[in-house]
PDB file of C-alpha atoms in Angstrom:
ATOM      1  CA  MET U   1     105.646 125.944  55.481  1.00 57.00           C
ATOM      2  CA  ASP U   2     106.226 125.632  59.252  1.00 77.00           C
ATOM      3  CA  THR U   3     109.315 124.501  60.523  1.00 86.00           C
ATOM      4  CA  LEU U   4     108.920 121.397  62.852  1.00 87.00           C
ATOM      5  CA  THR U   5     110.013 122.188  66.471  1.00 90.00           C
ATOM      6  CA  ARG U   6     112.761 120.592  68.261  1.00 91.00           C
ATOM      7  CA  ARG U   7     110.545 118.328  70.245  1.00 93.00           C
ATOM      8  CA  GLY U   8     108.342 117.652  67.365  1.00 91.00           C
ATOM      9  CA  ARG U   9     111.480 116.153  65.732  1.00 92.00           C
ATOM     10  CA  ALA U  10     112.655 114.196  68.878  1.00 95.00           C
ATOM     11  CA  VAL U  11     109.135 112.667  69.078  1.00 95.00           C
ATOM     12  CA  ARG U  12     109.160 111.442  65.422  1.00 95.00           C
ATOM     13  CA  VAL U  13     112.436 110.153  65.748  1.00 96.00           C
ATOM     14  CA  ALA U  14     111.401 108.230  68.833  1.00 97.00           C
ATOM     15  CA  VAL U  15     108.666 106.776  67.334  1.00 97.00           C
ATOM     16  CA  THR U  16     110.308 105.661  64.162  1.00 96.00           C
ATOM     17  CA  ALA U  17     113.160 104.138  66.499  1.00 97.00           C
ATOM     18  CA  ILE U  18     110.692 102.352  68.607  1.00 95.00           C
ATOM     19  CA  GLY U  19     108.870 101.106  65.412  1.00 92.00           C
ATOM     20  CA  ALA U  20     112.124  99.994  63.859  1.00 92.00           C
ATOM     21  CA  VAL U  21     112.956  97.948  67.070  1.00 93.00           C
ATOM     22  CA  VAL U  22     109.676  96.341  67.197  1.00 91.00           C
ATOM     23  CA  LEU U  23     109.948  95.449  63.400  1.00 88.00           C
ATOM     24  CA  LEU U  24     113.229  93.952  64.001  1.00 89.00           C
ATOM     25  CA  THR U  25     112.692  92.247  67.049  1.00 90.00           C
ATOM     26  CA  GLY U  26     109.462  90.610  65.496  1.00 87.00           C
ATOM     27  CA  THR U  27     111.468  89.837  62.469  1.00 84.00           C
ATOM     28  CA  LEU U  28     114.133  87.724  64.374  1.00 87.00           C
ATOM     29  CA  TRP U  29     111.719  85.964  67.080  1.00 86.00           C
ATOM     30  CA  GLY U  30     108.131  86.696  65.972  1.00 83.00           C
ATOM     31  CA  GLN U  31     105.647  84.396  64.650  1.00 81.00           C
ATOM     32  CA  ASP U  32     102.862  84.676  61.967  1.00 77.00           C
ATOM     33  CA  ASP U  33     100.569  85.974  64.582  1.00 79.00           C
ATOM     34  CA  ASP U  34     102.919  88.947  65.294  1.00 79.00           C
ATOM     35  CA  PHE U  35     102.141  90.267  61.775  1.00 77.00           C
ATOM     36  CA  PRO U  36     102.680  93.113  60.685  1.00 80.00           C
ATOM     37  CA  PHE U  37     105.745  93.286  63.321  1.00 79.00           C
ATOM     38  CA  GLY U  38     106.475  89.637  62.771  1.00 78.00           C
ATOM     39  CA  PRO U  39     107.178  87.518  59.654  1.00 77.00           C
ATOM     40  CA  PHE U  40     104.500  86.031  57.434  1.00 73.00           C
ATOM     41  CA  ARG U  41     106.131  82.695  56.704  1.00 71.00           C
ATOM     42  CA  MET U  42     103.244  81.548  54.742  1.00 68.00           C
ATOM     43  CA  TYR U  43     104.596  83.073  51.728  1.00 68.00           C
ATOM     44  CA  ALA U  44     108.036  83.023  52.671  1.00 69.00           C
ATOM     45  CA  THR U  45     108.933  79.486  52.400  1.00 74.00           C
ATOM     46  CA  ALA U  46     108.470  77.047  49.562  1.00 79.00           C
ATOM     47  CA  PRO U  47     107.104  73.343  49.889  1.00 81.00           C
ATOM     48  CA  ASP U  48     109.145  70.211  49.582  1.00 90.00           C
ATOM     49  CA  PRO U  49     109.111  69.523  45.601  1.00 92.00           C
ATOM     50  CA  ASP U  50     108.679  65.664  46.778  1.00 94.00           C
ATOM     51  CA  ALA U  51     106.069  65.811  49.886  1.00 94.00           C
ATOM     52  CA  ASP U  52     102.635  65.266  49.152  1.00 95.00           C
ATOM     53  CA  ALA U  53     100.011  68.030  49.141  1.00 94.00           C
ATOM     54  CA  PRO U  54      96.900  68.149  51.330  1.00 94.00           C
ATOM     55  CA  ASP U  55      93.563  69.138  50.188  1.00 95.00           C
ATOM     56  CA  THR U  56      91.148  69.011  53.297  1.00 96.00           C
ATOM     57  CA  ARG U  57      87.468  68.663  52.945  1.00 97.00           C
ATOM     58  CA  VAL U  58      84.719  68.115  55.481  1.00 97.00           C
ATOM     59  CA  GLU U  59      81.836  65.504  54.684  1.00 97.00           C
ATOM     60  CA  ALA U  60      78.952  63.907  56.202  1.00 98.00           C
ATOM     61  CA  VAL U  61      77.063  60.786  55.860  1.00 98.00           C
ATOM     62  CA  ASP U  62      73.037  61.428  56.258  1.00 97.00           C
ATOM     63  CA  ALA U  63      70.374  59.075  57.679  1.00 96.00           C
ATOM     64  CA  THR U  64      70.057  57.483  54.085  1.00 96.00           C
ATOM     65  CA  GLY U  65      73.566  56.555  53.696  1.00 97.00           C
ATOM     66  CA  HIS U  66      74.500  59.228  51.071  1.00 97.00           C
ATOM     67  CA  THR U  67      78.052  61.101  51.369  1.00 97.00           C
ATOM     68  CA  VAL U  68      77.568  64.942  51.460  1.00 97.00           C
ATOM     69  CA  LEU U  69      80.280  67.295  50.821  1.00 97.00           C
ATOM     70  CA  LEU U  70      80.065  69.983  53.551  1.00 97.00           C
ATOM     71  CA  THR U  71      80.611  73.569  52.058  1.00 96.00           C
ATOM     72  CA  GLU U  72      80.044  77.044  52.931  1.00 96.00           C
ATOM     73  CA  TRP U  73      77.031  77.015  50.954  1.00 95.00           C
ATOM     74  CA  ASN U  74      75.270  74.410  52.811  1.00 96.00           C
ATOM     75  CA  THR U  75      76.612  75.001  56.250  1.00 96.00           C
ATOM     76  CA  GLY U  76      77.506  78.523  56.242  1.00 95.00           C
ATOM     77  CA  LEU U  77      81.037  77.664  57.306  1.00 95.00           C
ATOM     78  CA  ARG U  78      84.199  78.331  55.421  1.00 93.00           C
ATOM     79  CA  ARG U  79      86.705  75.502  54.908  1.00 91.00           C
ATOM     80  CA  ALA U  80      89.499  77.816  56.105  1.00 91.00           C
ATOM     81  CA  GLU U  81      87.572  78.200  59.464  1.00 92.00           C
ATOM     82  CA  ILE U  82      87.553  74.345  59.721  1.00 93.00           C
ATOM     83  CA  GLU U  83      91.165  73.864  58.694  1.00 93.00           C
ATOM     84  CA  GLY U  84      92.309  76.949  61.089  1.00 91.00           C
ATOM     85  CA  GLN U  85      90.792  74.939  63.990  1.00 94.00           C
ATOM     86  CA  GLN U  86      91.514  71.445  62.544  1.00 96.00           C
ATOM     87  CA  GLN U  87      93.564  70.247  65.340  1.00 96.00           C
ATOM     88  CA  SER U  88      91.010  71.144  68.019  1.00 96.00           C
ATOM     89  CA  TYR U  89      88.664  69.232  65.922  1.00 97.00           C
ATOM     90  CA  VAL U  90      91.163  66.303  65.993  1.00 97.00           C
ATOM     91  CA  ASP U  91      91.466  66.825  69.771  1.00 97.00           C
ATOM     92  CA  HIS U  92      87.773  67.005  70.384  1.00 98.00           C
ATOM     93  CA  PRO U  93      85.845  65.392  67.506  1.00 97.00           C
ATOM     94  CA  GLU U  94      82.429  66.027  69.234  1.00 97.00           C
ATOM     95  CA  ARG U  95      82.890  69.689  68.003  1.00 97.00           C
ATOM     96  CA  LEU U  96      81.870  68.193  64.562  1.00 97.00           C
ATOM     97  CA  ARG U  97      78.333  68.212  65.916  1.00 97.00           C
ATOM     98  CA  GLN U  98      78.106  71.779  65.497  1.00 97.00           C
ATOM     99  CA  VAL U  99      78.823  71.390  61.569  1.00 97.00           C
ATOM    100  CA  ALA U 100      75.965  68.850  61.678  1.00 97.00           C
ATOM    101  CA  ILE U 101      73.570  71.453  63.227  1.00 97.00           C
ATOM    102  CA  ALA U 102      74.735  74.197  61.106  1.00 97.00           C
ATOM    103  CA  TYR U 103      74.208  71.908  57.952  1.00 97.00           C
ATOM    104  CA  ALA U 104      70.556  71.181  59.465  1.00 97.00           C
ATOM    105  CA  ALA U 105      69.711  74.856  59.933  1.00 97.00           C
ATOM    106  CA  HIS U 106      70.715  75.529  56.132  1.00 97.00           C
ATOM    107  CA  ASN U 107      69.119  72.524  54.862  1.00 97.00           C
ATOM    108  CA  PRO U 108      65.720  71.765  56.761  1.00 96.00           C
ATOM    109  CA  ASP U 109      64.312  69.451  54.240  1.00 96.00           C
ATOM    110  CA  ALA U 110      67.719  67.208  53.903  1.00 96.00           C
ATOM    111  CA  ALA U 111      68.139  63.803  55.678  1.00 97.00           C
ATOM    112  CA  PRO U 112      69.729  64.329  59.057  1.00 96.00           C
ATOM    113  CA  ILE U 113      73.420  64.060  59.357  1.00 97.00           C
ATOM    114  CA  GLN U 114      74.875  60.740  61.207  1.00 98.00           C
ATOM    115  CA  THR U 115      78.418  61.428  60.727  1.00 98.00           C
ATOM    116  CA  VAL U 116      80.924  64.400  60.105  1.00 98.00           C
ATOM    117  CA  ARG U 117      84.438  63.715  59.171  1.00 98.00           C
ATOM    118  CA  ILE U 118      87.427  66.022  58.095  1.00 98.00           C
ATOM    119  CA  VAL U 119      89.097  64.139  55.364  1.00 98.00           C
ATOM    120  CA  ILE U 120      92.539  65.100  53.869  1.00 97.00           C
ATOM    121  CA  ARG U 121      93.240  63.877  50.472  1.00 97.00           C
ATOM    122  CA  TRP U 122      97.075  63.778  50.212  1.00 97.00           C
ATOM    123  CA  VAL U 123      97.810  64.404  46.365  1.00 96.00           C
ATOM    124  CA  GLY U 124     101.095  62.796  45.352  1.00 96.00           C
ATOM    125  CA  ILE U 125     104.052  65.233  44.379  1.00 95.00           C
ATOM    126  CA  LYS U 126     107.206  64.380  42.762  1.00 95.00           C
ATOM    127  CA  ASP U 127     109.631  66.996  41.324  1.00 94.00           C
ATOM    128  CA  ALA U 128     106.911  69.642  42.219  1.00 92.00           C
ATOM    129  CA  ARG U 129     104.457  67.820  39.830  1.00 94.00           C
ATOM    130  CA  PRO U 130     101.540  65.878  40.518  1.00 95.00           C
ATOM    131  CA  THR U 131     101.716  62.165  40.071  1.00 95.00           C
ATOM    132  CA  GLY U 132      98.291  61.417  39.703  1.00 95.00           C
ATOM    133  CA  THR U 133      98.145  59.674  42.935  1.00 97.00           C
ATOM    134  CA  SER U 134      96.288  60.206  46.046  1.00 97.00           C
ATOM    135  CA  HIS U 135      95.120  58.772  49.389  1.00 97.00           C
ATOM    136  CA  ASP U 136      92.526  60.051  51.733  1.00 97.00           C
ATOM    137  CA  GLU U 137      93.023  60.180  55.537  1.00 98.00           C
ATOM    138  CA  VAL U 138      90.062  60.804  58.064  1.00 98.00           C
ATOM    139  CA  VAL U 139      91.614  62.850  60.725  1.00 98.00           C
ATOM    140  CA  ALA U 140      88.573  63.466  62.973  1.00 98.00           C
ATOM    141  CA  GLN U 141      84.961  61.883  63.244  1.00 98.00           C
ATOM    142  CA  TRP U 142      81.976  62.496  64.851  1.00 98.00           C
ATOM    143  CA  THR U 143      78.957  60.115  64.928  1.00 98.00           C
ATOM    144  CA  ALA U 144      75.404  60.974  66.209  1.00 95.00           C
ATOM    145  CA  PRO U 145      74.640  58.822  69.252  1.00 92.00           C
TER     146      PRO U 145
END
């Protein structure tokens, strides 16, 4: 086995020290987007045991008046993609038009979509247990002109 040169050892120590400093800095001041050099808080915190739990869905109303649940299977868009950009849809609900277009592309024989909305069902929680109650909140809506 060959022995590491003095220069090789110095390079490894320097790289390790830099990595440790970046990791420590990210842990103290970083955000989830800095992962793996920042905290991944998504799994590091617990929800309030008495706070309602959100269940987000995307639904549409077609030209016949029927409500259609929009899913990955009938639009090609995953719910996580919508949830990840939810605030953008709230700020610019006209972006939901693209969801209607995706639905039409995946379902050419279906009735045209007239309205698309993002709905959050708030499930009641007390002492970390479902209470059996819920209420819906429409947070973004687009209606075809």
